Short mmCIF file of C-alpha atoms in Angstrom, two decimals:
data_model
loop_
_atom_site.label_atom_id
_atom_site.label_comp_id
_atom_site.label_asym_id
_atom_site.label_seq_id
_atom_site.Cartn_x
_atom_site.Cartn_y
_atom_site.Cartn_z
CA MET A 871 0.00 0.00 0.00
CA ASN A 872 1.52 3.33 -1.08
CA VAL A 873 1.16 6.64 0.76
CA ASP A 874 -1.89 7.82 -1.21
CA GLU A 875 -3.65 4.50 -0.62
CA LYS A 876 -2.86 4.65 3.10
CA TYR A 877 -4.61 7.99 3.54
CA MET A 878 -7.47 7.06 1.21
CA SER A 879 -8.00 3.95 3.33
CA ARG A 880 -8.42 6.26 6.33
CA CYS A 881 -10.97 8.32 4.35
CA ILE A 882 -13.02 5.17 3.74
CA GLN A 883 -12.77 4.22 7.42
CA LEU A 884 -14.09 7.65 8.43
CA ALA A 885 -16.83 7.65 5.79
CA LYS A 886 -18.33 4.43 7.19
CA LEU A 887 -19.09 6.26 10.45
CA GLY A 888 -21.91 8.02 8.58
CA ALA A 889 -23.68 4.76 7.65
CA GLY A 890 -27.44 5.02 8.03
CA ASN A 891 -27.43 8.79 8.64
CA VAL A 892 -26.46 10.47 5.36
CA ALA A 893 -28.73 8.93 2.70
CA PRO A 894 -29.70 9.94 0.08
CA ASN A 895 -26.26 11.59 0.16
CA PRO A 896 -23.18 9.36 -0.18
CA MET A 897 -20.85 8.47 2.70
CA VAL A 898 -17.66 10.53 2.41
CA GLY A 899 -14.46 10.78 4.46
CA ALA A 900 -11.64 13.34 4.17
CA VAL A 901 -8.18 13.80 5.68
CA LEU A 902 -5.71 16.67 5.47
CA VAL A 903 -2.04 15.68 5.42
CA TYR A 904 1.02 17.87 5.98
CA ASP A 905 4.54 16.45 5.94
CA ASN A 906 3.21 12.88 6.11
CA LYS A 907 1.11 13.64 9.21
CA ILE A 908 -2.69 13.94 9.45
CA ILE A 909 -3.55 17.42 10.78
CA GLY A 910 -7.31 17.20 10.19
CA GLU A 911 -9.98 14.65 9.38
CA GLY A 912 -13.75 14.54 9.03
CA TYR A 913 -16.70 12.72 7.54
CA HIS A 914 -20.26 13.49 6.44
CA LYS A 915 -22.20 12.83 9.65
CA LYS A 916 -25.83 13.54 8.78
CA TYR A 917 -27.91 14.42 5.73
CA GLY A 918 -28.31 18.19 5.42
CA GLU A 919 -25.31 18.91 7.65
CA ALA A 920 -21.67 19.78 6.81
CA HIS A 921 -19.82 17.61 4.30
CA ALA A 922 -16.61 15.68 5.02
CA GLU A 923 -14.30 18.37 3.62
CA VAL A 924 -15.84 21.06 5.84
CA ASN A 925 -15.55 18.93 8.98
CA CYS A 926 -11.98 18.00 8.04
CA ILE A 927 -10.83 21.62 7.72
CA LYS A 928 -12.71 22.63 10.90
CA SER A 929 -10.91 19.90 12.86
CA VAL A 930 -7.43 21.35 12.24
CA PRO A 931 -6.10 22.75 15.56
CA ALA A 932 -5.72 26.55 15.72
CA GLU A 933 -1.93 26.33 15.94
CA GLN A 934 -1.83 24.34 12.68
CA LYS A 935 -4.28 26.43 10.61
CA SER A 936 -1.34 28.01 8.76
CA LEU A 937 -0.37 24.55 7.44
CA ILE A 938 -3.69 24.00 5.61
CA GLU A 939 -2.54 25.69 2.38
CA LYS A 940 0.64 23.58 2.39
CA SER A 941 -1.28 20.32 2.88
CA THR A 942 -2.78 17.65 0.64
CA MET A 943 -6.46 16.86 1.01
CA TYR A 944 -7.58 13.26 0.54
CA VAL A 945 -11.29 12.67 -0.05
CA SER A 946 -13.08 9.42 -0.91
CA LEU A 947 -15.52 11.05 -3.38
CA GLU A 948 -15.22 13.97 -5.78
CA PRO A 949 -15.92 17.25 -3.92
CA CYS A 950 -19.29 18.76 -4.83
CA SER A 951 -19.45 21.81 -7.08
CA HIS A 952 -23.07 22.90 -6.61
CA PHE A 953 -25.23 24.60 -3.98
CA GLY A 954 -27.49 22.00 -2.35
CA LYS A 955 -28.21 21.72 1.37
CA THR A 956 -24.67 23.11 1.85
CA PRO A 957 -22.29 25.28 -0.24
CA PRO A 958 -19.87 23.62 -2.75
CA CYS A 959 -16.90 21.88 -1.12
CA SER A 960 -14.72 22.53 -4.19
CA ASN A 961 -15.11 26.28 -3.51
CA LEU A 962 -14.00 25.80 0.10
CA ILE A 963 -10.89 23.85 -0.93
CA ILE A 964 -9.93 26.63 -3.36
CA GLN A 965 -10.59 29.33 -0.74
CA GLN A 966 -8.32 27.52 1.73
CA LYS A 967 -5.52 27.62 -0.91
CA ILE A 968 -4.95 23.88 -0.71
CA LYS A 969 -2.61 23.01 -3.60
CA LYS A 970 -3.24 19.27 -4.04
CA VAL A 971 -6.32 17.04 -3.80
CA VAL A 972 -6.37 13.23 -4.03
CA ILE A 973 -9.80 11.78 -4.88
CA GLY A 974 -10.99 8.18 -4.51
CA CYS A 975 -13.68 8.16 -7.19
CA ARG A 976 -15.76 10.46 -9.34
CA ASP A 977 -19.29 11.40 -8.23
CA ILE A 978 -21.86 10.23 -10.81
CA TYR A 979 -24.63 12.50 -9.48
CA LYS A 980 -25.60 14.73 -12.42
CA GLU A 981 -25.05 17.97 -10.45
CA VAL A 982 -21.41 16.98 -9.83
CA ASP A 983 -20.12 14.29 -12.27
CA GLY A 984 -16.68 15.73 -13.02
CA LYS A 985 -17.57 19.37 -12.42
CA GLY A 986 -15.88 19.40 -9.01
CA ILE A 987 -12.66 18.00 -10.49
CA ASP A 988 -12.80 20.53 -13.35
CA LYS A 989 -13.31 23.42 -10.93
CA LEU A 990 -10.27 22.40 -8.85
CA GLN A 991 -8.06 21.92 -11.90
CA ASN A 992 -9.18 25.22 -13.47
CA ALA A 993 -8.16 26.94 -10.22
CA GLY A 994 -4.65 25.54 -10.64
CA LEU A 995 -4.79 22.71 -8.09
CA GLU A 996 -3.04 19.39 -8.68
CA VAL A 997 -5.74 16.71 -8.73
CA ILE A 998 -5.14 12.95 -8.58
CA THR A 999 -8.13 10.64 -9.06
CA GLY A 1000 -8.85 6.90 -8.89
CA VAL A 1001 -6.96 6.04 -5.68
CA LEU A 1002 -8.60 2.90 -4.20
CA GLU A 1003 -11.38 3.59 -6.71
CA ASP A 1004 -13.04 0.16 -6.45
CA GLU A 1005 -13.11 0.35 -2.65
CA CYS A 1006 -14.56 3.88 -2.78
CA LYS A 1007 -17.29 2.73 -5.18
CA GLU A 1008 -18.06 -0.29 -2.98
CA LEU A 1009 -18.41 2.07 0.00
CA ASN A 1010 -21.23 3.89 -1.82
CA LYS A 1011 -22.77 0.97 -3.73
CA ARG A 1012 -26.22 2.15 -2.63
CA PHE A 1013 -25.63 5.68 -3.96
CA PHE A 1014 -24.15 4.47 -7.28
CA THR A 1015 -26.90 1.86 -7.86
CA PHE A 1016 -29.60 4.44 -7.05
CA HIS A 1017 -28.31 6.94 -9.64
CA GLN A 1018 -27.19 4.45 -12.31
CA LYS A 1019 -30.23 2.12 -12.23
CA GLN A 1020 -32.76 4.65 -10.93
CA ARG A 1021 -33.97 2.27 -8.25
CA PRO A 1022 -32.97 1.52 -4.64
CA TYR A 1023 -30.13 -0.86 -3.75
CA ILE A 1024 -31.97 -4.09 -2.81
CA ILE A 1025 -30.80 -6.39 -0.01
CA LEU A 1026 -32.76 -9.63 0.49
CA LYS A 1027 -32.72 -11.16 3.97
CA TRP A 1028 -34.17 -14.32 5.43
CA ALA A 1029 -33.51 -16.93 8.13
CA GLN A 1030 -33.79 -20.63 7.39
CA SER A 1031 -33.49 -23.96 9.19
CA ALA A 1032 -30.71 -26.47 8.47
CA ASN A 1033 -33.06 -28.14 5.95
CA SER A 1034 -33.82 -24.80 4.19
CA LYS A 1035 -37.26 -24.01 5.58
CA ILE A 1036 -38.20 -20.44 6.52
CA GLY A 1037 -41.39 -21.16 8.43
CA SER A 1038 -44.01 -23.73 9.38
CA LYS A 1039 -46.81 -24.72 7.03
CA ASN A 1040 -49.46 -24.33 9.75
CA GLY A 1041 -48.83 -20.58 9.90
CA GLU A 1042 -47.35 -20.54 13.40
CA ARG A 1043 -44.47 -18.11 13.88
CA VAL A 1044 -41.11 -19.87 14.19
CA LEU A 1045 -38.09 -18.07 15.67
CA ILE A 1046 -35.17 -19.36 13.61
CA SER A 1047 -32.18 -17.05 14.18
CA ASN A 1048 -30.60 -16.68 17.64
CA GLU A 1049 -30.61 -13.51 19.79
CA PHE A 1050 -27.12 -12.46 18.61
CA SER A 1051 -28.06 -12.71 14.93
CA ASN A 1052 -31.24 -10.78 15.69
CA ARG A 1053 -29.18 -7.85 16.97
CA ILE A 1054 -27.14 -7.89 13.77
CA VAL A 1055 -30.38 -7.79 11.75
CA HIS A 1056 -31.43 -4.67 13.67
CA LYS A 1057 -28.03 -3.14 12.90
CA TRP A 1058 -28.67 -3.90 9.20
CA ARG A 1059 -32.05 -2.17 9.46
CA SER A 1060 -30.40 0.97 10.87
CA GLU A 1061 -28.12 1.14 7.80
CA GLU A 1062 -30.88 1.15 5.16
CA ALA A 1063 -33.44 3.77 4.14
CA GLY A 1064 -36.37 1.35 3.93
CA ILE A 1065 -37.51 -2.12 5.00
CA LEU A 1066 -40.05 -4.09 2.93
CA ILE A 1067 -42.51 -6.89 3.61
CA GLY A 1068 -45.66 -8.29 1.98
CA SER A 1069 -49.13 -8.41 3.52
CA ASN A 1070 -48.88 -12.11 4.51
CA THR A 1071 -45.79 -11.45 6.68
CA ALA A 1072 -47.48 -8.41 8.20
CA LEU A 1073 -50.57 -10.46 9.15
CA LYS A 1074 -48.80 -13.63 10.29
CA ASP A 1075 -45.87 -12.13 12.24
CA ASN A 1076 -47.14 -8.63 13.13
CA PRO A 1077 -43.55 -7.26 13.06
CA SER A 1078 -42.51 -3.78 14.23
CA LEU A 1079 -39.73 -3.45 11.60
CA THR A 1080 -37.80 -1.12 13.92
CA THR A 1081 -34.23 -1.01 15.26
CA ARG A 1082 -35.25 -1.58 18.89
CA LEU A 1083 -32.30 -3.98 19.49
CA TRP A 1084 -29.73 -1.55 18.05
CA LYS A 1085 -29.01 2.15 18.41
CA GLY A 1086 -29.95 3.81 15.12
CA LYS A 1087 -32.82 5.36 13.25
CA ASN A 1088 -35.77 3.26 12.11
CA PRO A 1089 -36.07 2.66 8.36
CA VAL A 1090 -39.20 3.69 6.46
CA ARG A 1091 -41.59 0.72 6.48
CA ILE A 1092 -42.65 -0.37 2.99
CA VAL A 1093 -45.58 -2.79 2.81
CA ILE A 1094 -47.14 -4.42 -0.26
CA ASP A 1095 -50.86 -4.82 0.44
CA PRO A 1096 -52.67 -4.95 -2.95
CA LYS A 1097 -56.24 -5.07 -1.61
CA LEU A 1098 -55.69 -3.09 1.62
CA LYS A 1099 -56.71 -6.00 3.82
CA LEU A 1100 -54.34 -5.22 6.72
CA PRO A 1101 -55.95 -3.93 9.96
CA VAL A 1102 -54.56 -0.62 11.22
CA SER A 1103 -54.05 -2.20 14.65
CA LEU A 1104 -50.85 -3.88 13.39
CA LYS A 1105 -47.49 -2.66 14.73
CA ILE A 1106 -46.40 -1.49 11.26
CA PHE A 1107 -48.97 1.32 11.57
CA ASP A 1108 -47.74 2.71 14.91
CA ASP A 1109 -45.86 6.00 15.32
CA GLU A 1110 -42.36 4.49 15.48
CA SER A 1111 -41.72 5.19 11.80
CA LYS A 1112 -43.40 6.24 8.56
CA THR A 1113 -45.17 3.48 6.58
CA MET A 1114 -45.56 3.47 2.79
CA LEU A 1115 -48.46 1.18 1.91
CA TYR A 1116 -48.36 0.07 -1.74
CA ASN A 1117 -51.74 -1.06 -3.06
CA LEU A 1118 -53.98 -1.27 -6.15
CA LEU A 1119 -56.86 0.86 -4.82
CA LYS A 1120 -55.96 4.39 -3.72
CA ASN A 1121 -53.54 7.27 -3.20
CA SER A 1122 -53.87 9.16 0.09
CA SER A 1123 -52.10 9.88 3.34
CA GLU A 1124 -53.05 9.99 7.01
CA LYS A 1125 -50.82 10.45 10.06
CA ASN A 1126 -47.65 8.47 9.32
CA ILE A 1127 -49.22 6.21 6.64
CA GLU A 1128 -48.89 7.00 2.95
CA TYR A 1129 -51.10 4.97 0.59
CA ILE A 1130 -49.51 4.67 -2.87
CA GLN A 1131 -51.45 3.10 -5.73
CA LEU A 1132 -49.66 0.89 -8.26
CA LYS A 1133 -50.80 -0.58 -11.55
CA PRO A 1134 -51.13 -4.38 -11.42
CA GLU A 1135 -48.78 -4.91 -14.38
CA ASN A 1136 -45.04 -4.73 -13.60
CA LEU A 1137 -45.87 -4.32 -9.92
CA LEU A 1138 -42.33 -4.61 -8.54
CA GLU A 1139 -40.77 -2.36 -11.16
CA SER A 1140 -43.46 0.26 -10.52
CA LEU A 1141 -42.84 0.00 -6.80
CA LEU A 1142 -39.08 0.49 -7.22
CA SER A 1143 -39.66 3.47 -9.50
CA SER A 1144 -41.90 5.02 -6.84
CA LEU A 1145 -39.25 4.42 -4.16
CA TYR A 1146 -36.67 6.08 -6.42
CA GLU A 1147 -38.95 9.12 -6.82
CA ASN A 1148 -39.31 9.22 -3.02
CA ASP A 1149 -35.52 9.22 -2.50
CA ILE A 1150 -35.46 5.78 -0.81
CA GLN A 1151 -31.90 4.81 -1.70
CA SER A 1152 -31.75 1.30 -0.23
CA VAL A 1153 -34.24 -1.34 0.90
CA LEU A 1154 -33.88 -4.39 3.14
CA VAL A 1155 -36.47 -6.95 1.98
CA GLU A 1156 -37.58 -9.08 4.96
CA GLY A 1157 -40.73 -10.52 3.41
CA GLY A 1158 -41.92 -14.09 3.15
CA ALA A 1159 -40.91 -16.68 0.55
CA LYS A 1160 -43.33 -15.36 -2.08
CA THR A 1161 -42.16 -11.73 -1.84
CA LEU A 1162 -38.47 -12.67 -1.74
CA GLN A 1163 -38.83 -15.09 -4.67
CA SER A 1164 -40.51 -12.40 -6.80
CA PHE A 1165 -37.46 -10.13 -6.40
CA ILE A 1166 -35.15 -13.03 -7.27
CA ASP A 1167 -37.20 -14.17 -10.30
CA GLN A 1168 -37.28 -10.65 -11.75
CA ASN A 1169 -33.56 -10.15 -11.09
CA LEU A 1170 -34.36 -7.06 -9.01
CA TRP A 1171 -31.83 -7.49 -6.20
CA ASP A 1172 -28.20 -6.69 -5.46
CA GLU A 1173 -27.29 -8.56 -2.29
CA ALA A 1174 -28.73 -11.36 -0.14
CA ARG A 1175 -28.02 -12.18 3.50
CA VAL A 1176 -29.13 -15.63 4.59
CA ILE A 1177 -29.05 -16.76 8.24
CA THR A 1178 -29.00 -20.56 8.59
CA ASN A 1179 -29.63 -22.16 11.98
CA GLY A 1180 -27.59 -25.35 11.71
CA GLU A 1181 -29.23 -26.87 14.78
CA MET A 1182 -32.87 -26.52 13.68
CA ILE A 1183 -34.93 -28.84 11.48
CA ILE A 1184 -38.49 -27.89 10.46
CA GLU A 1185 -40.25 -31.07 9.31
CA GLU A 1186 -43.37 -29.58 7.70
CA GLY A 1187 -42.22 -26.18 6.53
CA VAL A 1188 -42.22 -23.49 3.87
CA ASP A 1189 -39.30 -23.78 1.46
CA ALA A 1190 -36.70 -20.99 1.49
CA PRO A 1191 -36.43 -18.91 -1.70
CA ALA A 1192 -34.46 -20.50 -4.57
CA MET A 1193 -31.41 -18.36 -5.38
CA LYS A 1194 -30.45 -17.70 -9.01
CA ASN A 1195 -27.55 -15.91 -10.67
CA PHE A 1196 -25.48 -15.36 -7.52
CA TYR A 1197 -22.10 -15.84 -5.88
CA LEU A 1198 -21.10 -16.18 -2.22
CA PHE A 1199 -18.63 -13.56 -1.02
CA GLN A 1200 -18.59 -13.88 2.78
CA GLN A 1201 -19.66 -16.15 5.64
CA GLU A 1202 -19.60 -15.78 9.41
CA LYS A 1203 -20.56 -18.10 12.26
CA ILE A 1204 -22.51 -16.83 15.30
CA PHE A 1205 -23.07 -19.79 17.65
CA SER A 1206 -25.89 -21.88 16.09
CA ASP A 1207 -26.24 -19.52 13.12
CA GLU A 1208 -24.19 -19.12 9.96
CA ILE A 1209 -24.69 -15.91 7.98
CA SER A 1210 -23.98 -16.17 4.24
CA TYR A 1211 -23.61 -13.03 2.12
CA PHE A 1212 -24.36 -13.24 -1.60
CA ASN A 1213 -24.07 -10.81 -4.49
CA ARG A 1214 -26.03 -10.99 -7.71
CA LYS A 1215 -23.85 -11.83 -10.71
#
């Protein structure tokens, strides 16, 4: 690992601290280096608040402020060049008279997309791009998928028994994953903008779909209920989070429930288009076998996380979804459970 990669690696490390709090913005980290020493660092902490570059420059101690213009700034994503919730970071870098900027990857958002790099270069700064580029793109896979495919980044999740069953056939709720895996699932929820289930799961399990076992904000609850048969007494309709109820009958809103009507043809694609329009950048799908299989069959997913309880057998059960077009990239063991992480090919 060379010097540029070392400091870019730190940018990525910092950026991850913003997970779950910055969407629909990307996660970004920045460090300021003088004479091979970090004198300032920062990351984008919360949507609508200061960007990584601003926090980085602010963090420089008063006695080292004079070193800023002699330093190199490392940033994991191209500095913005437009006025949004905050002023352009490229302007700030120029104002601070920083002479060199090292960038992990280009920002594909149409308001930026090379304009930040151009602005820095036109101001006479030395700009190096593409340092740990793949890692920087992986960091913001949700952001890149959202803007390139104009749909949310889709993560499928389910728990299954050792013989690949996800529930009992008699409709009784079966707790498959252990308490440690359950906490990890709540951490996953805190990192995504939305969480999705179908009406059968809502009726059978009456889930809260919150992050009560992990510190973090609750995702928006997304429920597919074509004929609006779900009673409002269910937990998904409480005040813990907003609920988007996709159906075939009406558009309206009341309290924290938004009813969104879809056309019956191309239901999933229409739903994902609506989520894109509503700035929902990523979705954790925790539905039943039918809902999960529909995403798989239509190739509308990016990642799957499967928890297998190796000590549980369900004799008369519902088959787990059948995976297609995938590869395994990681596994971890948590007592009785094994978590397998898959990507779509």
